[in-house]
Amino acid sequence: MRIFALETDKRQVIKRFCHDHEGECVVLLTHYHMLYFLFAIVREVFLTVIFVAIAFGLGASGLFPLGGLLMTVGTLWFLFVFLNVFKSYIDWKFDFMVVTTDKVIIVDQTSIFRQEVKPIHLENIGGISSFTQFGSIFNFGGITIHLKEGLGGDQMTLRYVPKAQEVSARISDVVTRYQRRQYRSNMAGG
């Protein structure tokens, strides 16, 4: 289902960028760990506690009518807390990475109004590295995709990737296989 820029069906996004008719197939699809979402809403949890405390304090004092107080606090909570939690949820739930036999596709769904899809062709990847987060207590970490120098030598870092070392090894394997395939086709043609 599509709502503005939000595509809830991951298969549709993959279908736009993966060309089955050319022999390209999906090797790996991964999402981000749930702690990505939970760490993003820590501030909102504290704000909720503050709003509840203010509501109880003002309600107990009897200075304000209860209906107006609840409506005011509820409106402020909706504007300053709920909308940020909703945005963080969408950012976590609909962000993912797809590795195909030809490219790595990173989907960043920032809100229902903004989606950024970054396809990185395997020929542009210079290397892959992974790192741990929180001392590997949880089963996630980060992945850095190093782009070749001719393309600016940039790097893209993705955090909160479940089983980051395995995902990094899988991407590295796909890149190596792609490079070998290209080398063989160049040797056969040249």
mmCIF file with all atom_site columns, N, CA and C in Angstrom, residues 114-143:
data_model
loop_
_atom_site.group_PDB
_atom_site.id
_atom_site.type_symbol
_atom_site.label_atom_id
_atom_site.label_alt_id
_atom_site.label_comp_id
_atom_site.label_asym_id
_atom_site.label_entity_id
_atom_site.label_seq_id
_atom_site.pdbx_PDB_ins_code
_atom_site.Cartn_x
_atom_site.Cartn_y
_atom_site.Cartn_z
_atom_site.occupancy
_atom_site.B_iso_or_equiv
_atom_site.pdbx_formal_charge
_atom_site.auth_seq_id
_atom_site.auth_comp_id
_atom_site.auth_asym_id
_atom_site.auth_atom_id
_atom_site.pdbx_PDB_model_num
ATOM 1  N N  . ARG A 1 114 ? 8.497  11.562 2.797  1.00 0.00 ? 114 ARG A N  1
ATOM 2  C CA . ARG A 1 114 ? 9.852  11.529 2.239  1.00 0.00 ? 114 ARG A CA 1
ATOM 3  C C  . ARG A 1 114 ? 10.438 10.125 2.285  1.00 0.00 ? 114 ARG A C  1
ATOM 4  N N  . GLN A 1 115 ? 10.856 9.674  1.126  1.00 0.00 ? 115 GLN A N  1
ATOM 5  C CA . GLN A 1 115 ? 11.545 8.401  1.007  1.00 0.00 ? 115 GLN A CA 1
ATOM 6  C C  . GLN A 1 115 ? 12.782 8.621  0.144  1.00 0.00 ? 115 GLN A C  1
ATOM 7  N N  . GLU A 1 116 ? 13.911 8.075  0.595  1.00 0.00 ? 116 GLU A N  1
ATOM 8  C CA . GLU A 1 116 ? 15.133 8.160  -0.195 1.00 0.00 ? 116 GLU A CA 1
ATOM 9  C C  . GLU A 1 116 ? 15.626 6.743  -0.432 1.00 0.00 ? 116 GLU A C  1
ATOM 10 N N  . VAL A 1 117 ? 15.820 6.409  -1.697 1.00 0.00 ? 117 VAL A N  1
ATOM 11 C CA . VAL A 1 117 ? 16.314 5.093  -2.079 1.00 0.00 ? 117 VAL A CA 1
ATOM 12 C C  . VAL A 1 117 ? 17.676 5.300  -2.722 1.00 0.00 ? 117 VAL A C  1
ATOM 13 N N  . LYS A 1 118 ? 18.683 4.627  -2.170 1.00 0.00 ? 118 LYS A N  1
ATOM 14 C CA . LYS A 1 118 ? 20.057 4.778  -2.662 1.00 0.00 ? 118 LYS A CA 1
ATOM 15 C C  . LYS A 1 118 ? 20.535 3.444  -3.229 1.00 0.00 ? 118 LYS A C  1
ATOM 16 N N  . PRO A 1 119 ? 20.448 3.246  -4.536 1.00 0.00 ? 119 PRO A N  1
ATOM 17 C CA . PRO A 1 119 ? 21.034 2.040  -5.118 1.00 0.00 ? 119 PRO A CA 1
ATOM 18 C C  . PRO A 1 119 ? 22.533 2.264  -5.359 1.00 0.00 ? 119 PRO A C  1
ATOM 19 N N  . ILE A 1 120 ? 23.334 1.356  -4.858 1.00 0.00 ? 120 ILE A N  1
ATOM 20 C CA . ILE A 1 120 ? 24.783 1.438  -5.036 1.00 0.00 ? 120 ILE A CA 1
ATOM 21 C C  . ILE A 1 120 ? 25.190 0.222  -5.857 1.00 0.00 ? 120 ILE A C  1
ATOM 22 N N  . HIS A 1 121 ? 25.643 0.445  -7.064 1.00 0.00 ? 121 HIS A N  1
ATOM 23 C CA . HIS A 1 121 ? 26.060 -0.663 -7.920 1.00 0.00 ? 121 HIS A CA 1
ATOM 24 C C  . HIS A 1 121 ? 27.337 -1.277 -7.363 1.00 0.00 ? 121 HIS A C  1
ATOM 25 N N  . LEU A 1 122 ? 27.429 -2.587 -7.443 1.00 0.00 ? 122 LEU A N  1
ATOM 26 C CA . LEU A 1 122 ? 28.554 -3.305 -6.845 1.00 0.00 ? 122 LEU A CA 1
ATOM 27 C C  . LEU A 1 122 ? 29.898 -2.862 -7.395 1.00 0.00 ? 122 LEU A C  1
ATOM 28 N N  . GLU A 1 123 ? 29.942 -2.428 -8.641 1.00 0.00 ? 123 GLU A N  1
ATOM 29 C CA . GLU A 1 123 ? 31.205 -1.970 -9.228 1.00 0.00 ? 123 GLU A CA 1
ATOM 30 C C  . GLU A 1 123 ? 31.721 -0.704 -8.551 1.00 0.00 ? 123 GLU A C  1
ATOM 31 N N  . ASN A 1 124 ? 30.844 0.009  -7.828 1.00 0.00 ? 124 ASN A N  1
ATOM 32 C CA . ASN A 1 124 ? 31.239 1.242  -7.153 1.00 0.00 ? 124 ASN A CA 1
ATOM 33 C C  . ASN A 1 124 ? 31.660 1.027  -5.706 1.00 0.00 ? 124 ASN A C  1
ATOM 34 N N  . ILE A 1 125 ? 31.583 -0.211 -5.230 1.00 0.00 ? 125 ILE A N  1
ATOM 35 C CA . ILE A 1 125 ? 31.921 -0.509 -3.840 1.00 0.00 ? 125 ILE A CA 1
ATOM 36 C C  . ILE A 1 125 ? 33.394 -0.911 -3.766 1.00 0.00 ? 125 ILE A C  1
ATOM 37 N N  . GLY A 1 126 ? 34.137 -0.191 -2.951 1.00 0.00 ? 126 GLY A N  1
ATOM 38 C CA . GLY A 1 126 ? 35.550 -0.492 -2.768 1.00 0.00 ? 126 GLY A CA 1
ATOM 39 C C  . GLY A 1 126 ? 35.790 -1.475 -1.640 1.00 0.00 ? 126 GLY A C  1
ATOM 40 N N  . GLY A 1 127 ? 34.912 -1.509 -0.666 1.00 0.00 ? 127 GLY A N  1
ATOM 41 C CA . GLY A 1 127 ? 35.068 -2.425 0.455  1.00 0.00 ? 127 GLY A CA 1
ATOM 42 C C  . GLY A 1 127 ? 33.918 -2.308 1.434  1.00 0.00 ? 127 GLY A C  1
ATOM 43 N N  . ILE A 1 128 ? 33.848 -3.282 2.312  1.00 0.00 ? 128 ILE A N  1
ATOM 44 C CA . ILE A 1 128 ? 32.800 -3.336 3.335  1.00 0.00 ? 128 ILE A CA 1
ATOM 45 C C  . ILE A 1 128 ? 33.491 -3.591 4.667  1.00 0.00 ? 128 ILE A C  1
ATOM 46 N N  . SER A 1 129 ? 33.070 -2.894 5.697  1.00 0.00 ? 129 SER A N  1
ATOM 47 C CA . SER A 1 129 ? 33.575 -3.188 7.031  1.00 0.00 ? 129 SER A CA 1
ATOM 48 C C  . SER A 1 129 ? 32.407 -3.185 8.005  1.00 0.00 ? 129 SER A C  1
ATOM 49 N N  . SER A 1 130 ? 32.607 -3.850 9.129  1.00 0.00 ? 130 SER A N  1
ATOM 50 C CA . SER A 1 130 ? 31.555 -3.886 10.149 1.00 0.00 ? 130 SER A CA 1
ATOM 51 C C  . SER A 1 130 ? 32.169 -3.537 11.500 1.00 0.00 ? 130 SER A C  1
ATOM 52 N N  . PHE A 1 131 ? 31.328 -3.110 12.413 1.00 0.00 ? 131 PHE A N  1
ATOM 53 C CA . PHE A 1 131 ? 31.780 -2.788 13.758 1.00 0.00 ? 131 PHE A CA 1
ATOM 54 C C  . PHE A 1 131 ? 30.680 -3.148 14.744 1.00 0.00 ? 131 PHE A C  1
ATOM 55 N N  . THR A 1 132 ? 31.070 -3.327 15.994 1.00 0.00 ? 132 THR A N  1
ATOM 56 C CA . THR A 1 132 ? 30.107 -3.697 17.027 1.00 0.00 ? 132 THR A CA 1
ATOM 57 C C  . THR A 1 132 ? 29.544 -2.443 17.676 1.00 0.00 ? 132 THR A C  1
ATOM 58 N N  . GLN A 1 133 ? 28.388 -2.608 18.284 1.00 0.00 ? 133 GLN A N  1
ATOM 59 C CA . GLN A 1 133 ? 27.767 -1.533 19.040 1.00 0.00 ? 133 GLN A CA 1
ATOM 60 C C  . GLN A 1 133 ? 27.371 -2.085 20.403 1.00 0.00 ? 133 GLN A C  1
ATOM 61 N N  . PHE A 1 134 ? 27.525 -1.295 21.444 1.00 0.00 ? 134 PHE A N  1
ATOM 62 C CA . PHE A 1 134 ? 27.166 -1.674 22.810 1.00 0.00 ? 134 PHE A CA 1
ATOM 63 C C  . PHE A 1 134 ? 27.850 -2.972 23.233 1.00 0.00 ? 134 PHE A C  1
ATOM 64 N N  . GLY A 1 135 ? 29.102 -3.122 22.833 1.00 0.00 ? 135 GLY A N  1
ATOM 65 C CA . GLY A 1 135 ? 29.897 -4.265 23.246 1.00 0.00 ? 135 GLY A CA 1
ATOM 66 C C  . GLY A 1 135 ? 29.352 -5.605 22.798 1.00 0.00 ? 135 GLY A C  1
ATOM 67 N N  . SER A 1 136 ? 28.607 -5.619 21.736 1.00 0.00 ? 136 SER A N  1
ATOM 68 C CA . SER A 1 136 ? 27.999 -6.847 21.188 1.00 0.00 ? 136 SER A CA 1
ATOM 69 C C  . SER A 1 136 ? 27.063 -7.544 22.175 1.00 0.00 ? 136 SER A C  1
ATOM 70 N N  . ILE A 1 137 ? 26.521 -6.775 23.124 1.00 0.00 ? 137 ILE A N  1
ATOM 71 C CA . ILE A 1 137 ? 25.549 -7.362 24.062 1.00 0.00 ? 137 ILE A CA 1
ATOM 72 C C  . ILE A 1 137 ? 24.299 -7.773 23.300 1.00 0.00 ? 137 ILE A C  1
ATOM 73 N N  . PHE A 1 138 ? 23.896 -6.919 22.392 1.00 0.00 ? 138 PHE A N  1
ATOM 74 C CA . PHE A 1 138 ? 22.749 -7.217 21.548 1.00 0.00 ? 138 PHE A CA 1
ATOM 75 C C  . PHE A 1 138 ? 23.294 -7.702 20.217 1.00 0.00 ? 138 PHE A C  1
ATOM 76 N N  . ASN A 1 139 ? 22.490 -8.389 19.476 1.00 0.00 ? 139 ASN A N  1
ATOM 77 C CA . ASN A 1 139 ? 22.970 -9.008 18.240 1.00 0.00 ? 139 ASN A CA 1
ATOM 78 C C  . ASN A 1 139 ? 22.848 -8.039 17.055 1.00 0.00 ? 139 ASN A C  1
ATOM 79 N N  . PHE A 1 140 ? 23.495 -6.880 17.172 1.00 0.00 ? 140 PHE A N  1
ATOM 80 C CA . PHE A 1 140 ? 23.511 -5.933 16.067 1.00 0.00 ? 140 PHE A CA 1
ATOM 81 C C  . PHE A 1 140 ? 24.801 -5.131 16.108 1.00 0.00 ? 140 PHE A C  1
ATOM 82 N N  . GLY A 1 141 ? 25.052 -4.428 15.016 1.00 0.00 ? 141 GLY A N  1
ATOM 83 C CA . GLY A 1 141 ? 26.243 -3.594 14.914 1.00 0.00 ? 141 GLY A CA 1
ATOM 84 C C  . GLY A 1 141 ? 26.091 -2.653 13.739 1.00 0.00 ? 141 GLY A C  1
ATOM 85 N N  . GLY A 1 142 ? 27.196 -2.205 13.229 1.00 0.00 ? 142 GLY A N  1
ATOM 86 C CA . GLY A 1 142 ? 27.166 -1.282 12.109 1.00 0.00 ? 142 GLY A CA 1
ATOM 87 C C  . GLY A 1 142 ? 27.934 -1.813 10.917 1.00 0.00 ? 142 GLY A C  1
ATOM 88 N N  . ILE A 1 143 ? 27.573 -1.286 9.763  1.00 0.00 ? 143 ILE A N  1
ATOM 89 C CA . ILE A 1 143 ? 28.235 -1.644 8.510  1.00 0.00 ? 143 ILE A CA 1
ATOM 90 C C  . ILE A 1 143 ? 28.637 -0.347 7.821  1.00 0.00 ? 143 ILE A C  1
#
